GROMACS .gro file of C-alpha atoms in nm:
model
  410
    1UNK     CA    1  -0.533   7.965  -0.200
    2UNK     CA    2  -0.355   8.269  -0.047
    3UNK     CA    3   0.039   8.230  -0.006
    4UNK     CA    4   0.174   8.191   0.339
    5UNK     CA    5   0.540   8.210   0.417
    6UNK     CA    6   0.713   7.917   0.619
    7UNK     CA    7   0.726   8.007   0.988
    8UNK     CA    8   1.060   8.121   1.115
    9UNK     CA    9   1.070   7.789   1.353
   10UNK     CA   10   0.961   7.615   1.018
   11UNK     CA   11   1.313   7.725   0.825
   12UNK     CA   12   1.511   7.695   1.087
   13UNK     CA   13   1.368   7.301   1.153
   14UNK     CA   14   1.497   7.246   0.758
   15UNK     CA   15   1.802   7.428   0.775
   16UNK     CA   16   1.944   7.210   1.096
   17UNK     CA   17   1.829   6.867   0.894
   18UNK     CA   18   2.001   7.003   0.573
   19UNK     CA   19   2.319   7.111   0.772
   20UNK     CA   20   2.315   6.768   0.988
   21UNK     CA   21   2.265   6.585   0.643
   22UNK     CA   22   2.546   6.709   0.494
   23UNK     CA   23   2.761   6.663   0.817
   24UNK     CA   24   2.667   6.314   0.805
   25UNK     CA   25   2.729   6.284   0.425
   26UNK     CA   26   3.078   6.464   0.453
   27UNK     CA   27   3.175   6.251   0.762
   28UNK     CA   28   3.077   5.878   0.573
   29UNK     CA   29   3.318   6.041   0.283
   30UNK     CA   30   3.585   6.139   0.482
   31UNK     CA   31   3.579   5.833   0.719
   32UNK     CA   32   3.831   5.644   0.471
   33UNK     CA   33   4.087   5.845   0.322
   34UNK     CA   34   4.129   5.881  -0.055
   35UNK     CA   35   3.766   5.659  -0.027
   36UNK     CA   36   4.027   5.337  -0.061
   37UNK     CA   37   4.190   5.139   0.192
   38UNK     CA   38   4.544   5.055   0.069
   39UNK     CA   39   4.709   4.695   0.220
   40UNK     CA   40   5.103   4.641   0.158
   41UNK     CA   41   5.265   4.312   0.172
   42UNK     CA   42   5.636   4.372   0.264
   43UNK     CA   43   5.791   4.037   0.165
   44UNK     CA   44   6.086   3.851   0.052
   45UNK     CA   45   5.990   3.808  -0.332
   46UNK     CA   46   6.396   3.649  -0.399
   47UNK     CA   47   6.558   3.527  -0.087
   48UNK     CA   48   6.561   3.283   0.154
   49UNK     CA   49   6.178   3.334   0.280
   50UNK     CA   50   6.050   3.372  -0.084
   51UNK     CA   51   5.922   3.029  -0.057
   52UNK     CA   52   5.739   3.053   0.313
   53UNK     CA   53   5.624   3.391   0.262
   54UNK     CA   54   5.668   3.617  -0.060
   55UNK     CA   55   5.432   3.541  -0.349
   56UNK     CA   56   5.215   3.361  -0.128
   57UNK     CA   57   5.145   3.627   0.094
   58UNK     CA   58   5.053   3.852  -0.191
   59UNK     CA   59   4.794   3.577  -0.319
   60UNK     CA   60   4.715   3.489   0.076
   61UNK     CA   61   4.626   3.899   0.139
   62UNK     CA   62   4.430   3.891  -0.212
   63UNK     CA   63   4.220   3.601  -0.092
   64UNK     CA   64   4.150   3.767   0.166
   65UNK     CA   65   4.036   4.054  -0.002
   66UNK     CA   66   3.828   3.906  -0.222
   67UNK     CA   67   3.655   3.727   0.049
   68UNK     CA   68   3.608   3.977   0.290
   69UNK     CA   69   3.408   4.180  -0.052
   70UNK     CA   70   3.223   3.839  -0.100
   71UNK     CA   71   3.102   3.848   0.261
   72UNK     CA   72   3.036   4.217   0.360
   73UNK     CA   73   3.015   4.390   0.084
   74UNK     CA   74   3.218   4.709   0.175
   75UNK     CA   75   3.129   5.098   0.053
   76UNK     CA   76   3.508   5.113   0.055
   77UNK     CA   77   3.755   5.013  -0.253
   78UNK     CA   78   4.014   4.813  -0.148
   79UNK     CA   79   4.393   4.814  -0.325
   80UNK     CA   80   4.715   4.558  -0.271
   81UNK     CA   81   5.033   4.631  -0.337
   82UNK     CA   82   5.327   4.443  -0.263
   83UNK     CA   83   5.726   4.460  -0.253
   84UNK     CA   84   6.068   4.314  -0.235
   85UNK     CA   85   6.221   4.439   0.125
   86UNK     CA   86   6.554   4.205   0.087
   87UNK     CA   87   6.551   4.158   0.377
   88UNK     CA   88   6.729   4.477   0.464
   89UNK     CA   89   6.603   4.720   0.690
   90UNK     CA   90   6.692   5.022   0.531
   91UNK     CA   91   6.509   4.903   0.197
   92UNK     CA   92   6.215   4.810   0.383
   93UNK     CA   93   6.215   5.136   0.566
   94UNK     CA   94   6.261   5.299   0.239
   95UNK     CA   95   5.955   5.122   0.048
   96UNK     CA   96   5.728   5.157   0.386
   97UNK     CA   97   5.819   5.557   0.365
   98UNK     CA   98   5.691   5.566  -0.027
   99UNK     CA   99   5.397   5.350   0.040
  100UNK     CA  100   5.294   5.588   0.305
  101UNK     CA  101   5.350   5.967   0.185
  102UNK     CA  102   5.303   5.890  -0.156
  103UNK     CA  103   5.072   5.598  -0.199
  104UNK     CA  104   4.841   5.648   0.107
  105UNK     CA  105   4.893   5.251   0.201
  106UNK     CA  106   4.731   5.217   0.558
  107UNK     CA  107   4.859   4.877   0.665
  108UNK     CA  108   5.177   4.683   0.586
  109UNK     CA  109   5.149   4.278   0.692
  110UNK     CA  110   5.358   3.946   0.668
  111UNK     CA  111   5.742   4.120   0.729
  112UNK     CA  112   5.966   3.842   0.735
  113UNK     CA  113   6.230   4.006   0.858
  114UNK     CA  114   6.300   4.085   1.256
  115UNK     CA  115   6.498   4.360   1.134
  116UNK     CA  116   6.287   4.482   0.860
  117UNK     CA  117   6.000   4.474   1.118
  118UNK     CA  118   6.120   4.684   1.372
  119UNK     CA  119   6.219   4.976   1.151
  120UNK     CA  120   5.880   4.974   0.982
  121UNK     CA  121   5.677   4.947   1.289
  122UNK     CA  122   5.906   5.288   1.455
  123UNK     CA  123   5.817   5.445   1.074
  124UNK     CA  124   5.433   5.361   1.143
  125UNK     CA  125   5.437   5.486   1.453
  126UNK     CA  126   5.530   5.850   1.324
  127UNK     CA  127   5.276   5.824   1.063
  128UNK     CA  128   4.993   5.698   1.271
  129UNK     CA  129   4.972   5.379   1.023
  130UNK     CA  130   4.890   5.007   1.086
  131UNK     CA  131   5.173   4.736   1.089
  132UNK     CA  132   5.020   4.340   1.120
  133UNK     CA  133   5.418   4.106   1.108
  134UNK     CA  134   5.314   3.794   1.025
  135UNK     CA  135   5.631   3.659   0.914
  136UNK     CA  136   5.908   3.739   1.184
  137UNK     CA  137   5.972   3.559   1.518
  138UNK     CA  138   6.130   3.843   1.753
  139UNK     CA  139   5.941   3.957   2.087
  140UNK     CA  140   6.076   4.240   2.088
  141UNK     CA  141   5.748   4.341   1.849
  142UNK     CA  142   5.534   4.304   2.177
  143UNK     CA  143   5.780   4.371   2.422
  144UNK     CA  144   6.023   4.665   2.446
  145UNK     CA  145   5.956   4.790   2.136
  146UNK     CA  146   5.552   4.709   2.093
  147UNK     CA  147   5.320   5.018   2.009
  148UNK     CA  148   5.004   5.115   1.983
  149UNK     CA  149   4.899   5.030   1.587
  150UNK     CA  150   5.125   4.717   1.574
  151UNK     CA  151   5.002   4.380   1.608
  152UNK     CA  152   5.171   4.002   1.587
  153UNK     CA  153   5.014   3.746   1.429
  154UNK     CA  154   5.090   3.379   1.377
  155UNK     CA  155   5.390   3.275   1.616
  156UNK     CA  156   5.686   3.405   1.804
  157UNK     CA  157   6.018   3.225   1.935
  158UNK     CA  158   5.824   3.201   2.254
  159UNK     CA  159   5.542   2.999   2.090
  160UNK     CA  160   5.813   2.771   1.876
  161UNK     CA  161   6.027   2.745   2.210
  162UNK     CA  162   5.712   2.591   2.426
  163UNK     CA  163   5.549   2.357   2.152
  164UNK     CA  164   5.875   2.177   2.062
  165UNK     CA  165   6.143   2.199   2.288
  166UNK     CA  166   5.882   2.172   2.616
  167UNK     CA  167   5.760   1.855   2.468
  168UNK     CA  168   6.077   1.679   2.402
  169UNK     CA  169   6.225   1.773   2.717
  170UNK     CA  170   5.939   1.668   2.914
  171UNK     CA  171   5.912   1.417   2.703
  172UNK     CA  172   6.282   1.211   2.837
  173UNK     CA  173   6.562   1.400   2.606
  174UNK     CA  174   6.663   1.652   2.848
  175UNK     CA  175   7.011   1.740   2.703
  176UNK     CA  176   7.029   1.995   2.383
  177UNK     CA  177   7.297   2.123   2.148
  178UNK     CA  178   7.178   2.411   1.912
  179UNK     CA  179   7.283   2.492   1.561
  180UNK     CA  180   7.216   2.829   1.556
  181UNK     CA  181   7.175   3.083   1.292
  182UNK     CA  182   7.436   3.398   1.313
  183UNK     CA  183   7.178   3.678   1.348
  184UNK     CA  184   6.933   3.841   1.550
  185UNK     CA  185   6.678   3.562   1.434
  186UNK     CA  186   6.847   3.290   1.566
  187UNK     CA  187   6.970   3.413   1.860
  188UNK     CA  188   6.603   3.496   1.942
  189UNK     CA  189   6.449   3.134   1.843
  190UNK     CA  190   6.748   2.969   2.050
  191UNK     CA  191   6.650   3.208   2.359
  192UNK     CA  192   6.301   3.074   2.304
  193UNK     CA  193   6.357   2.744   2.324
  194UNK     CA  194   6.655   2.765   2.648
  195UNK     CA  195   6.414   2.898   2.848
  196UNK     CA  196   6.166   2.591   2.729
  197UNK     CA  197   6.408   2.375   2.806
  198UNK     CA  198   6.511   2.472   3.113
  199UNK     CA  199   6.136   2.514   3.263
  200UNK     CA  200   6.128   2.164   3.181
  201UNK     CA  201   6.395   2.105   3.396
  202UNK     CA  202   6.659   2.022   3.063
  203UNK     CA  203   7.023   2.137   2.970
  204UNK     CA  204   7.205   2.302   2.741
  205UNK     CA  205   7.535   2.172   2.653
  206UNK     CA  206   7.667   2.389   2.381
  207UNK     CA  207   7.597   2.563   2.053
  208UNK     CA  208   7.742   2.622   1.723
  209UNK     CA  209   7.666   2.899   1.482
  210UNK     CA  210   7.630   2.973   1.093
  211UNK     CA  211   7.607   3.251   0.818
  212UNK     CA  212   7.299   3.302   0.695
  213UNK     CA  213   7.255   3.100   0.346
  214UNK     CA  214   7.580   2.856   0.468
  215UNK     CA  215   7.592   2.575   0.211
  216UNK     CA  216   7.831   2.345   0.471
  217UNK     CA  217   7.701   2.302   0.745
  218UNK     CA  218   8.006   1.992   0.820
  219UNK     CA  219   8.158   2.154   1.107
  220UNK     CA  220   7.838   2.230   1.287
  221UNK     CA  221   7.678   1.890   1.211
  222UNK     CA  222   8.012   1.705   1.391
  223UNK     CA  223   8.008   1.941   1.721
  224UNK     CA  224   7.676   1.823   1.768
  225UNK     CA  225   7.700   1.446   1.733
  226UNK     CA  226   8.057   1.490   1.941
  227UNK     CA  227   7.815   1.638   2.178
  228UNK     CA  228   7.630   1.348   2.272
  229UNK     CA  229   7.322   1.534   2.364
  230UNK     CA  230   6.999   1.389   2.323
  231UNK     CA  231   6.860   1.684   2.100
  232UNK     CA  232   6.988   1.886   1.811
  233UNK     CA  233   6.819   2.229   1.817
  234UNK     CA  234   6.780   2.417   1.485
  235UNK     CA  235   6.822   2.792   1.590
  236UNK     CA  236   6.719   2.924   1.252
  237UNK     CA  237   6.491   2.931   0.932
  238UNK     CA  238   6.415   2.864   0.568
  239UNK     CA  239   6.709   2.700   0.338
  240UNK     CA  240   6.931   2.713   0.655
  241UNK     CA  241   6.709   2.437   0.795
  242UNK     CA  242   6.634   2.246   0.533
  243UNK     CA  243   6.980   2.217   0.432
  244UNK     CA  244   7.128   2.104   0.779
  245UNK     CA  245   6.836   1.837   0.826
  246UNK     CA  246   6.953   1.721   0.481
  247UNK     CA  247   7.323   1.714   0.565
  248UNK     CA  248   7.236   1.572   0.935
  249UNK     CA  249   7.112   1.247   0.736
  250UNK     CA  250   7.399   1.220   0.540
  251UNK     CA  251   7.645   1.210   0.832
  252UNK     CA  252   7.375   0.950   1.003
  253UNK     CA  253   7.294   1.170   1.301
  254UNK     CA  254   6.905   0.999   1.351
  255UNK     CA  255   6.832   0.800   1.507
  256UNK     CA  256   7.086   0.845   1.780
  257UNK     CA  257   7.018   1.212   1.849
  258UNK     CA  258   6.668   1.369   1.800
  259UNK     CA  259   6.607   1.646   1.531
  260UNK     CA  260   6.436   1.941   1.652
  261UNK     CA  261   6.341   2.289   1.451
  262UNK     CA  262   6.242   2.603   1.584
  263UNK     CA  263   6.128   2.753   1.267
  264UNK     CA  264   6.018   2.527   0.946
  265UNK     CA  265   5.773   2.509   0.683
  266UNK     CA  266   5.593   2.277   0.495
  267UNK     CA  267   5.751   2.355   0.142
  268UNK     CA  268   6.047   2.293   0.333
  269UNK     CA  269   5.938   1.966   0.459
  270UNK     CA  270   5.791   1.934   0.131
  271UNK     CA  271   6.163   2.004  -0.090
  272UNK     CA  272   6.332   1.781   0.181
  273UNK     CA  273   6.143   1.435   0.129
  274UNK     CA  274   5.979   1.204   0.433
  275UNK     CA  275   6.272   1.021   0.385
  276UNK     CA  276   6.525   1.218   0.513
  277UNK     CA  277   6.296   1.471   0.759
  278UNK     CA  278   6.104   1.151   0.920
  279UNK     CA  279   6.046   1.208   1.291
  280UNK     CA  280   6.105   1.559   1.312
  281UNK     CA  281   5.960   1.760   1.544
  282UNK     CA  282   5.807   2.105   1.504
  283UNK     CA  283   5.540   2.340   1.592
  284UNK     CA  284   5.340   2.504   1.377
  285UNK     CA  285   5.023   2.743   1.376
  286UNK     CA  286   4.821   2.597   1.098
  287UNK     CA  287   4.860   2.271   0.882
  288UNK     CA  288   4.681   2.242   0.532
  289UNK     CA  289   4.526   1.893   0.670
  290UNK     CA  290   4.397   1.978   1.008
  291UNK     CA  291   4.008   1.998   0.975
  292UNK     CA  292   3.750   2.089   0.660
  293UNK     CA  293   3.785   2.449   0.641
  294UNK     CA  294   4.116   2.481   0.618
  295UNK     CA  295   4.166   2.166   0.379
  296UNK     CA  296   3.906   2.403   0.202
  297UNK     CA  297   4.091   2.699   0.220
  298UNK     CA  298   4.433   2.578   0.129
  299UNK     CA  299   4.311   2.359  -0.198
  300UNK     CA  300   4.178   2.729  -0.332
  301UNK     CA  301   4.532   2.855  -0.222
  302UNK     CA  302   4.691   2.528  -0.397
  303UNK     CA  303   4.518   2.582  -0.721
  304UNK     CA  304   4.670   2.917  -0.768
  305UNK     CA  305   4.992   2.868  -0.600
  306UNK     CA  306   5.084   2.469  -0.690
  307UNK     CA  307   5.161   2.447  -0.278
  308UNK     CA  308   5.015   2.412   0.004
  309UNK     CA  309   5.033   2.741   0.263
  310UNK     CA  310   5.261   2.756   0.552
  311UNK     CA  311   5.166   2.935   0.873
  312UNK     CA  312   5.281   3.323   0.770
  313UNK     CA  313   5.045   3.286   0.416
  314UNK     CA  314   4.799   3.174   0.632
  315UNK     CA  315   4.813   3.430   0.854
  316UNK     CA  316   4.867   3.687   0.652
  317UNK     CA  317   4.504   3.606   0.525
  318UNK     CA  318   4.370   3.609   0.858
  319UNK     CA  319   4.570   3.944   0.953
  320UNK     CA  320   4.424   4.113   0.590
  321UNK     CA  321   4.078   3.946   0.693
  322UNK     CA  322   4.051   4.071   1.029
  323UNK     CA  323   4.200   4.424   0.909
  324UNK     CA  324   3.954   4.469   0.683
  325UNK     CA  325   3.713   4.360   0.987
  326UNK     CA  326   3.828   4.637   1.153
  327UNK     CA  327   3.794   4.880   0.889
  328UNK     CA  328   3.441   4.799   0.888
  329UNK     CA  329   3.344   4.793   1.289
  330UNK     CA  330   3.546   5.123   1.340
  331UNK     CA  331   3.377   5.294   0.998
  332UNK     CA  332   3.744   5.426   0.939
  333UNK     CA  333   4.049   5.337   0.812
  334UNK     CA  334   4.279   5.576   1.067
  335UNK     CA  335   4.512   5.364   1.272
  336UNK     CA  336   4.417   5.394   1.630
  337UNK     CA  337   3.996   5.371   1.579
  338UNK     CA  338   4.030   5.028   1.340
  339UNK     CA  339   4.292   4.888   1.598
  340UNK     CA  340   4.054   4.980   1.865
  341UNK     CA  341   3.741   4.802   1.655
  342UNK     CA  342   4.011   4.463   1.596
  343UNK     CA  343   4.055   4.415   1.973
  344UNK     CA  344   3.704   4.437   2.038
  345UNK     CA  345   3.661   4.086   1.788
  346UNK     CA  346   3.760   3.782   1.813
  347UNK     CA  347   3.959   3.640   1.556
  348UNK     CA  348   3.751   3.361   1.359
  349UNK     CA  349   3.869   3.253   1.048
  350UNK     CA  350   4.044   2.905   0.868
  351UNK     CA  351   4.408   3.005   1.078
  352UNK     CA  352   4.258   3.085   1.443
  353UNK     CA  353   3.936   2.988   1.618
  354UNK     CA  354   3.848   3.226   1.905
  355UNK     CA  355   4.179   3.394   1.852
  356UNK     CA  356   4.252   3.745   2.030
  357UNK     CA  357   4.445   4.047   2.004
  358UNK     CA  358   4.606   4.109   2.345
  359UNK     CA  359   4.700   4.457   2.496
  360UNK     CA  360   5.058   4.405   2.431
  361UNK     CA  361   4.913   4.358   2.017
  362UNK     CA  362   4.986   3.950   2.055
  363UNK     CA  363   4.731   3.767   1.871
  364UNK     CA  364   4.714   3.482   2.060
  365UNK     CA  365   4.559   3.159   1.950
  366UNK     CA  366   4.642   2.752   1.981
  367UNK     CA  367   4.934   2.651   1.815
  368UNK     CA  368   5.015   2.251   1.781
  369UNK     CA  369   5.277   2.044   1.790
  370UNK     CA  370   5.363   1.770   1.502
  371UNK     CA  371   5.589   1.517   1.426
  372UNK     CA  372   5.696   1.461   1.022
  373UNK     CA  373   5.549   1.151   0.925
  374UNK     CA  374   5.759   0.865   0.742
  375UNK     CA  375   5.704   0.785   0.380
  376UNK     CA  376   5.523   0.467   0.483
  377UNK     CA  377   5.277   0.665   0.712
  378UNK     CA  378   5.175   0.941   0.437
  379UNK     CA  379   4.895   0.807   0.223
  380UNK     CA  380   4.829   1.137   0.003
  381UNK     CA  381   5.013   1.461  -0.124
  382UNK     CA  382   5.127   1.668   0.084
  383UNK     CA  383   5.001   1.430   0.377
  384UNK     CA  384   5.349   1.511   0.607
  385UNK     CA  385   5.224   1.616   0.968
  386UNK     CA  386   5.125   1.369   1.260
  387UNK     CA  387   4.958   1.573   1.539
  388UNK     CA  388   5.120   1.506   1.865
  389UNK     CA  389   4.952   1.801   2.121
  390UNK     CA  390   4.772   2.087   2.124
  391UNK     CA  391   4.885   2.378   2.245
  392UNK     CA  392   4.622   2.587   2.425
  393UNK     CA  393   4.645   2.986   2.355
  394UNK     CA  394   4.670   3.090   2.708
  395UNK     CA  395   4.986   2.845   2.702
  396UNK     CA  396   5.113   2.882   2.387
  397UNK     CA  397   5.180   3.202   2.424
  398UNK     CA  398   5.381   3.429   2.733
  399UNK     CA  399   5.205   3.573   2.955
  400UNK     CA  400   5.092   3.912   2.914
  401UNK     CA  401   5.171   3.953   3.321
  402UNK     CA  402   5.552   3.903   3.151
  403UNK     CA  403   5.533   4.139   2.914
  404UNK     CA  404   5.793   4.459   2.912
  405UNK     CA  405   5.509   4.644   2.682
  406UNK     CA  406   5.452   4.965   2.826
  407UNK     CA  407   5.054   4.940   2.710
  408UNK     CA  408   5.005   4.707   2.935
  409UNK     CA  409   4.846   4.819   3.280
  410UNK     CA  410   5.046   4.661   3.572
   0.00000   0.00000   0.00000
């Protein structure tokens, strides 16, 4: 059969499908940079959040890791690291700066540190990366100081402020004294819950205020009960907490005057004893014991970890999850497309249910208010929490028509 030579029209067909082949193939390989999307969990690994957050959030973000692989199986390889912060700002800074010139990390989540937060969230914004907080309480992170790759995830003083100290105002006890941490986090968590208080038509009488890490907490503990309010507000966190709940018992302040904390955890409730943190109220976004998927979830956590999650581990899995969600839906890993892709879906997973990522980068979501149980009421391990309300997300929550964040159309 006589040779004939491909029609001009006939090269030029396979020379556009070859060059829009390779485009394609060139564009999948370039879509996530260094072909690996790099998480960082900036925790406290050795202070006074190790317990709430640190190595909990590292195993949290690896669970959900492995589960997001289980489920989707991604094209993308998918690396944690993780690192001490201190709790400084200039630290965390410092390790955020590494992670992302040198080590090519493209999201940093759970942050337990206000502080820490900001100053990693202004370093992200210069180097178009993702930040997810999960661990600190300020609204200043969706406020005045929100941008366009940051997002908040589990709670807020405003959220703590309008479970708790709504309810108990409403509730009769309209008269509060706060002992409040001396930093930026406790002034924040008392702000939260004045302005609960006072939309519930309550009072403020006074305040005292302590170092961070105070082992006496005497002086404080007396203003209060000289007070005579109906309510002692705890304006801070952690081992603070714990330890003034413990010394409140000793000087026999319940049941004459009503506990209340703004920020607490169930290994805190857990080191404390029923005995002594009995009808205690707090608000919380996600208890161990609340349905079967997370009593699922948090006996895989448990058998690793020895305790049961508080809210920031928790969320930390469902801001890695949903990340990683992202990640997928945008078919990229730069900042601005998988942001775009995580607003677009809802948030569904063992911490939120129909959960959503708000213009101002609030996740918003149900939070619920509890009261400790006493030893006689707690039939099993870890059984602590007595639900007492739901809080609905659109309530839970400020308003986004409050919001000072200038991504948010007016």
């Amino acid at each position: 059969m006589p040779y004939r030579a491909p029609s001009t029209l006939r090269l030029v067909a396979v020379h556009l499908a070859l060059a829009a082949f390779t485009q394609h193939a060139v564009a999948q390989t370039k879509s996530i940079s260094d072909d690996e999307v790099r998480i960082g969990v900036l925790t406290d690994l050795s202070g006074v959040y190790s317990d709430a957050s640190g190595r909990g959030s590292v195993l949290a973000a690896q669970m959900a890791i492995d589960d997001f692989v289980a489920q989707n199986k991604p094209s993308f390889k998918i690396k944690l690291l993780s690192a001490d912060m201190q709790l400084k700002p200039d630290i965390g800074a410092s390790i955020a700066r590494t992670w992302f010139d040198r080590e090519g990390v493209d999201m940093i989540t759970d942050l337990p540190s206000s502080a820490v937060t900001l100053a990693v969230m202004n370093l992200a914004v210069e180097k178009n990366k993702v930040v997810i907080p999960t661990g600190p309480a300020s609204l200043r992170i969706t406020n005045e100081d929100c941008n366009a790759t940051t997002m908040h995830w589990a709670y807020d003083e405003y959220s703590q402020g309008q479970g708790t100290a709504r309810a108990i105002t409403e509730g009769g006890k309209k008269n509060w004294y706060f002992i409040e941490a001396d930093y930026a986090g406790g002034k924040a968590l008392r702000g939260g819950f004045e302005e609960a208080i006072k939309n519930a038509g309550g009072k403020v009488l006074g305040g005292s205020k302590h170092a961070l890490g105070a082992a006496d907490f005497s002086s404080q503990i007396v203003q209060a009960q000289s007070s005579k309010a109906d309510v002692i507000g705890l304006a801070n966190a952690a081992g603070d907490t714990a330890n003034v709940i413990k010394q409140a018992a000793e000087f026999g302040v319940t049941p004459k005057q009503v506990l209340a904390a703004s920020l607490i955890h169930i290994t805190e409730i857990h080191g404390i004893g029923l005995k002594t943190a009995k009808g205690l109220y707090l608000t919380d976004g996600f208890y161990w014991d609340r349905n079967d998927a997370s009593r699922a979830w948090s006996q895989r956590f448990f058998d690793q970890r020895k305790k049961m999650p508080t809210i920031v581990q928790a969320g930390t899995y469902s801001a890695v999850l949903h990340y990683l969600k992202g990640v997928q839906a945008a078919g990229t890993d730069e900042a601005k497309a998988t942001v775009a892709a995580m607003k677009k879906l809802p948030v569904n997973d063992v911490f939120a249910e129909n959960g959503r990522i708000r213009d101002d980068g609030r996740m918003v979501h149900d939070m619920y208010l509890y009261e400790v149980k006493s030893p006689e009421e707690s039939t099993k391990p870890w059984d602590y929490y007595k639900l007492k309300a739901v809080i609905p997300a659109d309530k839970a929550f400020r308003p986004i028509e409050q919001s000072s964040c200038k991504l948010v159309k007016k």
